[in-house]
Each structure stands twice: as structure tokens, then as C-alpha cells.
Tab-separated table of C-alpha atoms in Angstrom:
chain	number	residue	atom	x	y	z
A	15	LEU	CA	172.443	87.737	107.136
A	16	ASP	CA	175.540	88.679	105.157
A	17	GLY	CA	177.571	85.985	106.929
A	18	THR	CA	179.328	88.229	109.434
A	19	LEU	CA	179.988	86.251	112.605
A	20	THR	CA	178.618	88.154	115.597
A	21	PHE	CA	178.654	85.498	118.320
A	22	THR	CA	180.249	82.142	119.025
A	23	ASN	CA	179.936	80.017	122.114
A	24	ALA	CA	183.038	78.704	123.856
A	25	ALA	CA	183.119	75.157	122.427
A	26	PRO	CA	184.066	75.940	118.789
A	27	LEU	CA	186.497	78.620	119.926
A	28	GLU	CA	188.237	76.177	122.226
A	29	ALA	CA	188.210	73.418	119.594
A	30	GLY	CA	189.867	75.754	117.103
A	31	GLY	CA	192.300	77.251	119.598
A	32	LEU	CA	190.716	80.644	118.933
A	33	THR	CA	189.425	83.680	120.782
A	34	ALA	CA	186.271	85.634	119.991
A	35	GLU	CA	188.457	88.432	118.624
A	36	ASP	CA	189.858	86.002	116.041
A	37	VAL	CA	186.455	85.471	114.431
A	38	TRP	CA	183.823	88.019	115.449
A	39	GLY	CA	183.171	90.580	112.739
A	40	ARG	CA	184.536	88.366	109.951
A	41	PRO	CA	182.601	86.497	107.259
A	42	PHE	CA	181.933	83.016	108.650
A	43	TRP	CA	183.537	81.287	105.645
A	44	GLU	CA	186.787	83.222	106.222
A	45	CYS	CA	187.094	81.971	109.785
A	46	TYR	CA	189.725	79.404	110.733
A	47	TRP	CA	187.382	76.388	110.785
A	48	TRP	CA	186.472	76.771	107.091
A	49	SER	CA	189.292	78.708	105.453
A	50	PHE	CA	191.672	75.835	104.744
A	51	ASP	CA	190.633	75.190	101.120
A	52	ASP	CA	188.543	76.750	98.368
A	53	GLN	CA	185.897	73.997	98.416
A	54	SER	CA	185.234	74.445	102.153
A	55	ILE	CA	185.044	78.210	101.802
A	56	ALA	CA	182.614	77.940	98.875
A	57	TYR	CA	180.403	75.423	100.686
A	58	CYS	CA	180.200	77.595	103.812
A	59	ARG	CA	179.474	80.766	101.810
A	60	ASP	CA	176.745	78.953	99.863
A	61	SER	CA	175.222	77.593	103.096
A	62	VAL	CA	175.075	81.079	104.566
A	63	MET	CA	173.406	82.511	101.459
A	64	ARG	CA	170.861	79.657	101.299
A	65	ALA	CA	170.005	80.073	104.996
A	66	ALA	CA	169.641	83.841	104.493
A	67	ARG	CA	166.977	83.034	101.875
A	68	GLY	CA	165.090	80.818	104.354
A	69	GLU	CA	166.483	77.346	103.735
A	70	THR	CA	167.855	75.080	106.462
A	71	VAL	CA	171.111	73.565	105.226
A	72	ARG	CA	172.504	70.391	106.781
A	73	ALA	CA	175.410	68.151	105.777
A	74	ASP	CA	178.398	66.245	107.080
A	75	VAL	CA	181.421	68.478	106.431
A	76	VAL	CA	185.099	68.562	107.293
A	77	VAL	CA	186.291	71.536	109.352
A	78	ARG	CA	189.678	72.515	110.776
A	79	MET	CA	190.367	72.393	114.485
A	80	ALA	CA	193.384	73.419	116.556
A	81	ASN	CA	196.789	72.272	115.297
A	82	GLU	CA	195.385	71.821	111.758
A	83	GLU	CA	193.401	68.725	112.792
A	84	ARG	CA	190.482	67.980	110.462
A	85	VAL	CA	187.254	66.539	111.844
A	86	THR	CA	183.896	65.738	110.300
A	87	ILE	CA	180.886	67.447	111.818
A	88	ASP	CA	177.148	67.284	111.294
A	89	TYR	CA	176.786	70.948	110.268
A	90	GLN	CA	173.588	72.942	110.071
A	91	ALA	CA	172.842	76.538	109.059
A	92	SER	CA	169.303	77.610	109.951
A	93	PRO	CA	167.448	80.876	109.478
A	94	LEU	CA	166.247	82.544	112.676
A	95	ARG	CA	162.973	84.398	112.248
A	96	GLY	CA	161.571	87.285	114.261
A	97	ASP	CA	157.980	87.587	115.452
A	98	ASP	CA	157.005	89.039	112.076
A	99	GLY	CA	158.460	86.035	110.213
A	100	ALA	CA	161.372	87.953	108.729
A	101	ILE	CA	164.769	86.281	108.867
A	102	THR	CA	166.909	88.137	111.402
A	103	ALA	CA	170.006	85.933	111.701
A	104	ILE	CA	171.524	82.593	110.803
A	105	ILE	CA	172.243	80.018	113.471
A	106	HIS	CA	175.142	77.667	112.752
A	107	SER	CA	175.630	74.445	114.664
A	108	GLY	CA	177.950	71.500	114.461
A	109	VAL	CA	178.225	68.171	116.231
A	110	LEU	CA	181.186	65.857	115.876
A	111	ILE	CA	180.063	62.869	113.853
A	112	GLU	CA	181.444	60.521	116.502
A	113	ASP	CA	179.252	62.273	119.087
A	114	ARG	CA	176.091	62.104	116.976
A	115	VAL	CA	173.392	59.847	118.376
């Protein structure tokens, strides 16, 4: 809930030219995909904090991929709730805009 990245599937790692060791244990907004400018960092940090309070955040955002390529994704940060309704984690997802149906 504090934004620390604890898991990432293979697709964003591959797209960023990263390994799990490059990102796991770091604040999500400090990871390669987001850390290319202050506005992107601030947006990601704000999304994490809003999701930690129970809000689902969704927007089209620019992220950095391998070789400094920038792409626009349909990004979403969603709270994950346990059986008791308490928020236990934040799930982040992104779909390339060109792949969106």
C-alpha cells in the first residue's frame, strides 16, 4: 500500500528491458517506466496513494519502454481487498493504446 513494487509479470519487464531485480522492492513511481520526468513520477505516486485509499484510478499515460521509447498506455491502479474488505494491495495494469479494443 506504500507503493513498493512486490511483483511484476514478464510483459512489462520485457517491454522495459528490465529484470525483476531492477524493480522489485522499489517505489513504483521510481521504477524505469515512470521515472523519466517529474510529472510522470508525481502522477504515478498520486495514483498509488489514491488507490491505497480505495479509489480506482484510470487514465491514458505516457511511460518509458526499452531504449527510451515512450508509449501511451491505458493505465489503471486498483485497490485489492481482502475477505474483510480491507485494502491489501494495489494492482497496476496497462494496455498499449493501440492494442485497446
